[in-house]
PDB file of C-alpha atoms in Angstrom:
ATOM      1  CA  UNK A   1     -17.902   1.773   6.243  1.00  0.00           C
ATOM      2  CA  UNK A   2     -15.902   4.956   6.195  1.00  0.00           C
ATOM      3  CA  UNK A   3     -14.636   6.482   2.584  1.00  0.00           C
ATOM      4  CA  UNK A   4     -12.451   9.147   2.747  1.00  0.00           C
ATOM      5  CA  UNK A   5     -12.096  12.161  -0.055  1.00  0.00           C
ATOM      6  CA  UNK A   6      -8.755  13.406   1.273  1.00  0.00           C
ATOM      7  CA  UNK A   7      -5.717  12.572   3.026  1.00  0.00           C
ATOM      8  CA  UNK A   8      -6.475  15.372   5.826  1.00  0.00           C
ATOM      9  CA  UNK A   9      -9.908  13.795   5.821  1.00  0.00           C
ATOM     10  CA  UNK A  10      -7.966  10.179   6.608  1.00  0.00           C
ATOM     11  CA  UNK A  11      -5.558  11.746   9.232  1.00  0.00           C
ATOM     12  CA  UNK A  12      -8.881  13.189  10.846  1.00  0.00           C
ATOM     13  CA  UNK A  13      -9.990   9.816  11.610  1.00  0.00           C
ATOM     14  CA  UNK A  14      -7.370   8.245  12.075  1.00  0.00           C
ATOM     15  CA  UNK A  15      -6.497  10.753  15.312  1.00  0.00           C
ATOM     16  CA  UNK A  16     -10.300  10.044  15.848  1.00  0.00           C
ATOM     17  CA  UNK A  17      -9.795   6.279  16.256  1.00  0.00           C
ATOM     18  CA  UNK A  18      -6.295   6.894  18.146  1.00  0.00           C
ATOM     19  CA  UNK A  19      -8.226   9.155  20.461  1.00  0.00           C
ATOM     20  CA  UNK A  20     -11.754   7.847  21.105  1.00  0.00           C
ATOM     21  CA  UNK A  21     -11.317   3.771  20.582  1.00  0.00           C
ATOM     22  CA  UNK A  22     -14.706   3.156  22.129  1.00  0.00           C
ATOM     23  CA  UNK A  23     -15.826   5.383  18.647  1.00  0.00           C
ATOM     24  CA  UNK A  24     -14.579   2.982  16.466  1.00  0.00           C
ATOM     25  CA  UNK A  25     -14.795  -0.513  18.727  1.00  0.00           C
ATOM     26  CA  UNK A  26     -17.543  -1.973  16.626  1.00  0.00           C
ATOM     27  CA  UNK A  27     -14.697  -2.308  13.775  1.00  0.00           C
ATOM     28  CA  UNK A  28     -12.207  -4.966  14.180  1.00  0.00           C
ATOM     29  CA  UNK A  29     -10.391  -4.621  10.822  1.00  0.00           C
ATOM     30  CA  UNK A  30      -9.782  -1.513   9.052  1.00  0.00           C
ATOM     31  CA  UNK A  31      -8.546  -1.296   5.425  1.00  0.00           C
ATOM     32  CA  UNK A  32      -6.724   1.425   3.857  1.00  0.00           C
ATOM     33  CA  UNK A  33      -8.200   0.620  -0.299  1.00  0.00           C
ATOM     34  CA  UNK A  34      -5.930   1.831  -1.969  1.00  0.00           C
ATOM     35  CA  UNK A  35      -2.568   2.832  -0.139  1.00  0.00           C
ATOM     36  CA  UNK A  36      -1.345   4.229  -2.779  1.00  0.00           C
ATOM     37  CA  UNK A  37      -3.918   6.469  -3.832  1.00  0.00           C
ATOM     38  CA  UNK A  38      -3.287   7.713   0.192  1.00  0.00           C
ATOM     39  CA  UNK A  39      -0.072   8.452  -0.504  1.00  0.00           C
ATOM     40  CA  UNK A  40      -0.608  10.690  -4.018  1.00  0.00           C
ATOM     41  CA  UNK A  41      -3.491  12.738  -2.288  1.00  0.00           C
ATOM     42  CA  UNK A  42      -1.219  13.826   0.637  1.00  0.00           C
ATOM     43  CA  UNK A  43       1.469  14.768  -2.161  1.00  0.00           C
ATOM     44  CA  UNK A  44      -1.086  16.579  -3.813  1.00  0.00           C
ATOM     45  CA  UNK A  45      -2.317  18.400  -0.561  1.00  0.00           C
ATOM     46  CA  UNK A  46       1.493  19.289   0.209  1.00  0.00           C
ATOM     47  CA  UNK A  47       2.217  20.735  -3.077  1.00  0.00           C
ATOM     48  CA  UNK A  48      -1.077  22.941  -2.410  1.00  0.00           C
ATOM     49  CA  UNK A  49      -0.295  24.149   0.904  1.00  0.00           C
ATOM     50  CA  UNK A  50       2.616  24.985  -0.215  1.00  0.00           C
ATOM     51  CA  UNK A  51       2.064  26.505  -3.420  1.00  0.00           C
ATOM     52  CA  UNK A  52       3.834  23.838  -5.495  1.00  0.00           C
ATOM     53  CA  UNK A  53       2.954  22.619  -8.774  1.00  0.00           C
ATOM     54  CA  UNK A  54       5.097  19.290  -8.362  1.00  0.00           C
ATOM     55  CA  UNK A  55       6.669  17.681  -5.271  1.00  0.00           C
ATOM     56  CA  UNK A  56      10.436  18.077  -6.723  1.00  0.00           C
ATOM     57  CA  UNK A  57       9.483  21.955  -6.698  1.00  0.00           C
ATOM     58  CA  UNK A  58      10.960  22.120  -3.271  1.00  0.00           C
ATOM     59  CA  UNK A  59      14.124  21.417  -4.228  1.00  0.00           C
ATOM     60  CA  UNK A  60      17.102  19.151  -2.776  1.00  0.00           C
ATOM     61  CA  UNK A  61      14.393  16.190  -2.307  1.00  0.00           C
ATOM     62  CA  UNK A  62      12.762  18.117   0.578  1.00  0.00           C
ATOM     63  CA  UNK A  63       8.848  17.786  -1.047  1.00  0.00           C
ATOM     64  CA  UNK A  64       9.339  13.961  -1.234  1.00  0.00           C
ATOM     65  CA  UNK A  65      10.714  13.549   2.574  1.00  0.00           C
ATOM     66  CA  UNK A  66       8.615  15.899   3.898  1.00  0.00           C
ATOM     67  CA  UNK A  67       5.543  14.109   2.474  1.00  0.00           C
ATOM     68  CA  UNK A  68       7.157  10.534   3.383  1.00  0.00           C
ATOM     69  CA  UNK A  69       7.672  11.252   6.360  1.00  0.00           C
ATOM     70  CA  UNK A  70       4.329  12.438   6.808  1.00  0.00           C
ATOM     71  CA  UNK A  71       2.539   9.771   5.572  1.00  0.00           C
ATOM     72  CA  UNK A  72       4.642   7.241   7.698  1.00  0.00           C
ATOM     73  CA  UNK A  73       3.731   9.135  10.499  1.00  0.00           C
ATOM     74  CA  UNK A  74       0.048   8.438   9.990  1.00  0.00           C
ATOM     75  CA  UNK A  75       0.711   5.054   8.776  1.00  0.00           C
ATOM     76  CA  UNK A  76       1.884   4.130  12.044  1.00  0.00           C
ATOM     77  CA  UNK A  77      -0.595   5.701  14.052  1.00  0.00           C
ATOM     78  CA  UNK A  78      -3.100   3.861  12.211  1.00  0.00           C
ATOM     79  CA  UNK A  79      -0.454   0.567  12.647  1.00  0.00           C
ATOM     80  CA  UNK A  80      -0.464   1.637  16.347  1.00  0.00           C
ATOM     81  CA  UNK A  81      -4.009   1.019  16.699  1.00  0.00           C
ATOM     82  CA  UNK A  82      -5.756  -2.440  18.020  1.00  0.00           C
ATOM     83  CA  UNK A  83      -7.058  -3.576  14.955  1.00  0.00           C
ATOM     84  CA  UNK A  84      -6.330  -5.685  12.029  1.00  0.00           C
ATOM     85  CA  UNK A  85      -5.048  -3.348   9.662  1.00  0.00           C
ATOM     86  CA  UNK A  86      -4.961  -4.359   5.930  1.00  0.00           C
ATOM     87  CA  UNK A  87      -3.474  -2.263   3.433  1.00  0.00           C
ATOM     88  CA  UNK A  88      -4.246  -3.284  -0.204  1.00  0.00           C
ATOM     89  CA  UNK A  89      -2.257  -1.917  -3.013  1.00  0.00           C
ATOM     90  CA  UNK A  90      -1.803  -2.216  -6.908  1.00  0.00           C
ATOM     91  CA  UNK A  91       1.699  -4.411  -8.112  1.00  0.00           C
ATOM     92  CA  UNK A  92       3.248  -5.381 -11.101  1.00  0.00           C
ATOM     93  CA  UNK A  93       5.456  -8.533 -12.003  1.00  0.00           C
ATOM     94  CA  UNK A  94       8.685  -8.581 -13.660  1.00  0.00           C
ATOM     95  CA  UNK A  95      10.146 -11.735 -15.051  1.00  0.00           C
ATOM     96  CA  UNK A  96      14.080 -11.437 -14.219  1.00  0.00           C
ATOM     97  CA  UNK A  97      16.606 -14.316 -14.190  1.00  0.00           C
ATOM     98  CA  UNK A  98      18.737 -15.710 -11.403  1.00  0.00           C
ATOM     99  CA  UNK A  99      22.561 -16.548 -11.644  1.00  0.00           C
ATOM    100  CA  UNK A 100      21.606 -19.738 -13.381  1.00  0.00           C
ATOM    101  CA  UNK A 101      20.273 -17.696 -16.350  1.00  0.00           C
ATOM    102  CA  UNK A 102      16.133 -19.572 -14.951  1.00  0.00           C
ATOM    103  CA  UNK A 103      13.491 -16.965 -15.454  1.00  0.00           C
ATOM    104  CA  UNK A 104      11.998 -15.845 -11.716  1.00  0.00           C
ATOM    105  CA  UNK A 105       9.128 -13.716 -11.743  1.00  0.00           C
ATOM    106  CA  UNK A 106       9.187 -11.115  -9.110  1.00  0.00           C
ATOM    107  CA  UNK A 107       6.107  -9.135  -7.824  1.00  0.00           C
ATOM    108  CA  UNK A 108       6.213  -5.651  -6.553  1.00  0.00           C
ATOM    109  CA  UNK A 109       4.047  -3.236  -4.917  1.00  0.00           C
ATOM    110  CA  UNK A 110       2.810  -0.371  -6.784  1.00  0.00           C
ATOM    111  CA  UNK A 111       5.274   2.118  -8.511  1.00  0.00           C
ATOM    112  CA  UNK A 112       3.343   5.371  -7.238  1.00  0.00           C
ATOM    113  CA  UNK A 113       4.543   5.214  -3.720  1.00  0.00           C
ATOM    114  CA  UNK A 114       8.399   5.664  -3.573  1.00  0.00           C
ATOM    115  CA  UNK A 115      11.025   2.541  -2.814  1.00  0.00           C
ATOM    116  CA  UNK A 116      11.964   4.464   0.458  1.00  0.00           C
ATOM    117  CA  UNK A 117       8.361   4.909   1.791  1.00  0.00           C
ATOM    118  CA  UNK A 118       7.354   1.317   0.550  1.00  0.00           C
ATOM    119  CA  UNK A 119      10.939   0.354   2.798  1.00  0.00           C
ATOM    120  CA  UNK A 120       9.323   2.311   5.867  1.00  0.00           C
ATOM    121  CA  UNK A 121       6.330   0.169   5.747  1.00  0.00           C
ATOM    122  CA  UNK A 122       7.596  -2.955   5.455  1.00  0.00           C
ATOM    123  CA  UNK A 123       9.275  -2.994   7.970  1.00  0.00           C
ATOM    124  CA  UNK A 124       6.075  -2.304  10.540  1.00  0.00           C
ATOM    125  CA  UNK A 125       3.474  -4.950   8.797  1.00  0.00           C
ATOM    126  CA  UNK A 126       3.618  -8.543   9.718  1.00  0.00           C
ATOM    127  CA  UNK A 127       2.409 -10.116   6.566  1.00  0.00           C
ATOM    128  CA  UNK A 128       2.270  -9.705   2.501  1.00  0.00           C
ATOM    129  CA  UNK A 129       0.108 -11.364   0.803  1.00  0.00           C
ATOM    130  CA  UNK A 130      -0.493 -11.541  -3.444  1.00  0.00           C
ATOM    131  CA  UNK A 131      -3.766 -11.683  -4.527  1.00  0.00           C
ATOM    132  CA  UNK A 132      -4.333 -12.885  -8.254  1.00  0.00           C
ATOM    133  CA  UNK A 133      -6.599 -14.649 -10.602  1.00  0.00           C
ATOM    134  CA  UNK A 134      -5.433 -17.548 -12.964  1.00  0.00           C
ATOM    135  CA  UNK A 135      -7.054 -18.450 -15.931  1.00  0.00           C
ATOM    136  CA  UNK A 136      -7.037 -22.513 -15.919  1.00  0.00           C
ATOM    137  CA  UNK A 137      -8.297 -25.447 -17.880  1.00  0.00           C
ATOM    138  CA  UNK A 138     -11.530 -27.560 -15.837  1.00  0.00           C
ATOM    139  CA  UNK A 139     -13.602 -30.300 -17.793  1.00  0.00           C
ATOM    140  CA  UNK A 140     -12.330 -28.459 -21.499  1.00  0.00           C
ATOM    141  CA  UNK A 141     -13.351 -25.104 -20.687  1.00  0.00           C
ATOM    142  CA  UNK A 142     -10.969 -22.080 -19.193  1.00  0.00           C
ATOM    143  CA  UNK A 143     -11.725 -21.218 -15.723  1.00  0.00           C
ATOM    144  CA  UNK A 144     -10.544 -18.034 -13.605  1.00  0.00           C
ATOM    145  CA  UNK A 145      -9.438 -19.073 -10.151  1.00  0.00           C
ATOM    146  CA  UNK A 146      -8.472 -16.521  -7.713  1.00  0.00           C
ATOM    147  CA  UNK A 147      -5.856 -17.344  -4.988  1.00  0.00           C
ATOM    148  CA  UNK A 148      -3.831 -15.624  -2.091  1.00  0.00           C
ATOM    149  CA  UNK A 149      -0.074 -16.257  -1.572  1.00  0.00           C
ATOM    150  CA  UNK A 150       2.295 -15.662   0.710  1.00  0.00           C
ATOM    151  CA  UNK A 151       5.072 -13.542   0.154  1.00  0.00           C
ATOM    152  CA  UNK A 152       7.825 -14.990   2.275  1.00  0.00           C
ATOM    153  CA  UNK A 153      10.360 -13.364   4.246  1.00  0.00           C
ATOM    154  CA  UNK A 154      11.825 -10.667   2.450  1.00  0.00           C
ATOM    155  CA  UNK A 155       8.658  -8.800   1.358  1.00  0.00           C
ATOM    156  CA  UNK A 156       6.929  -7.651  -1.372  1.00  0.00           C
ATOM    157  CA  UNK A 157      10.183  -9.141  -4.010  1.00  0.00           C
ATOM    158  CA  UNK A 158      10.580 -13.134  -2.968  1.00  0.00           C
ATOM    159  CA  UNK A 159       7.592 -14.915  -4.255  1.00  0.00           C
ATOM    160  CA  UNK A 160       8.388 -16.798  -7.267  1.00  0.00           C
ATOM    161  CA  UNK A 161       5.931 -18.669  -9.430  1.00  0.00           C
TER     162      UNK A 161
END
């Protein structure tokens, strides 16, 4: 177990299990808990390299692509890497409706990593999965049940419930 106070803290291990795999062979999965808190600590030690008291303080969108590009980078090193990777992350569900007018609720990944970096990920990682718990009736009294889905083919958006 490895916990990491820092994105250049993560970056130094993850160059540490790119470069010495016998280091690290004892592991066979590795899990990045949360992703998104990842992400906001190597905005945060962008902006203070470079003196910035927000990421839009660049100007023209150049903080934001600098730092997604960035993270990508590492994300696919660590991707790269001969290991189950697992990347859990915070979501949200919104209840829309389809062309028929019938409620669909959608689930989506969390809201502090941007659309385009979330877009960069998916398409490197094999499988999505939704964990959630479910209050349910057993024998007259309510019951929390946890399960795991499957988020088909498209991603984080096409489960439905």
């Amino acid at each position: 177990h490895v916990q990491v106070y820092s994105f250049a803290e993560a970056v130094r291990i993850i160059n540490d299990m790119v470069n010495n795999p016998k280091n690290w062979a004892q592991y066979e999965t590795i899990v990045i808990d949360l992703i998104e808190d990842l992400y906001k600590w190597c905005e945060f030690e962008y902006c203070q390299k470079n003196k910035l008291e927000h990421i839009g303080d660049k100007g023209y969108g150049m903080g934001y692509d600098i730092v997604a590009n960035q993270f990508f980078v590492e994300m696919c090193k660590l991707i790269g890497i001969d290991k189950h990777i697992i990347f859990l992350t915070h979501g949200y569900t919104k209840v829309e409706k389809d062309r028929r007018g019938v409620e669909v609720y959608k689930f989506y990944p969390s809201n502090r990593i941007r659309d385009k970096v979330w877009d960069m990920i998916e398409g490197r990682v094999r499988y999505f999965l939704r964990a959630y718990i479910k209050d349910e009736e057993d024998n007259d009294r309510v019951v929390k049940r946890r399960y795991l889905s499957y988020c088909g083919g498209e991603g984080f958006n096409s489960a439905t419930i």
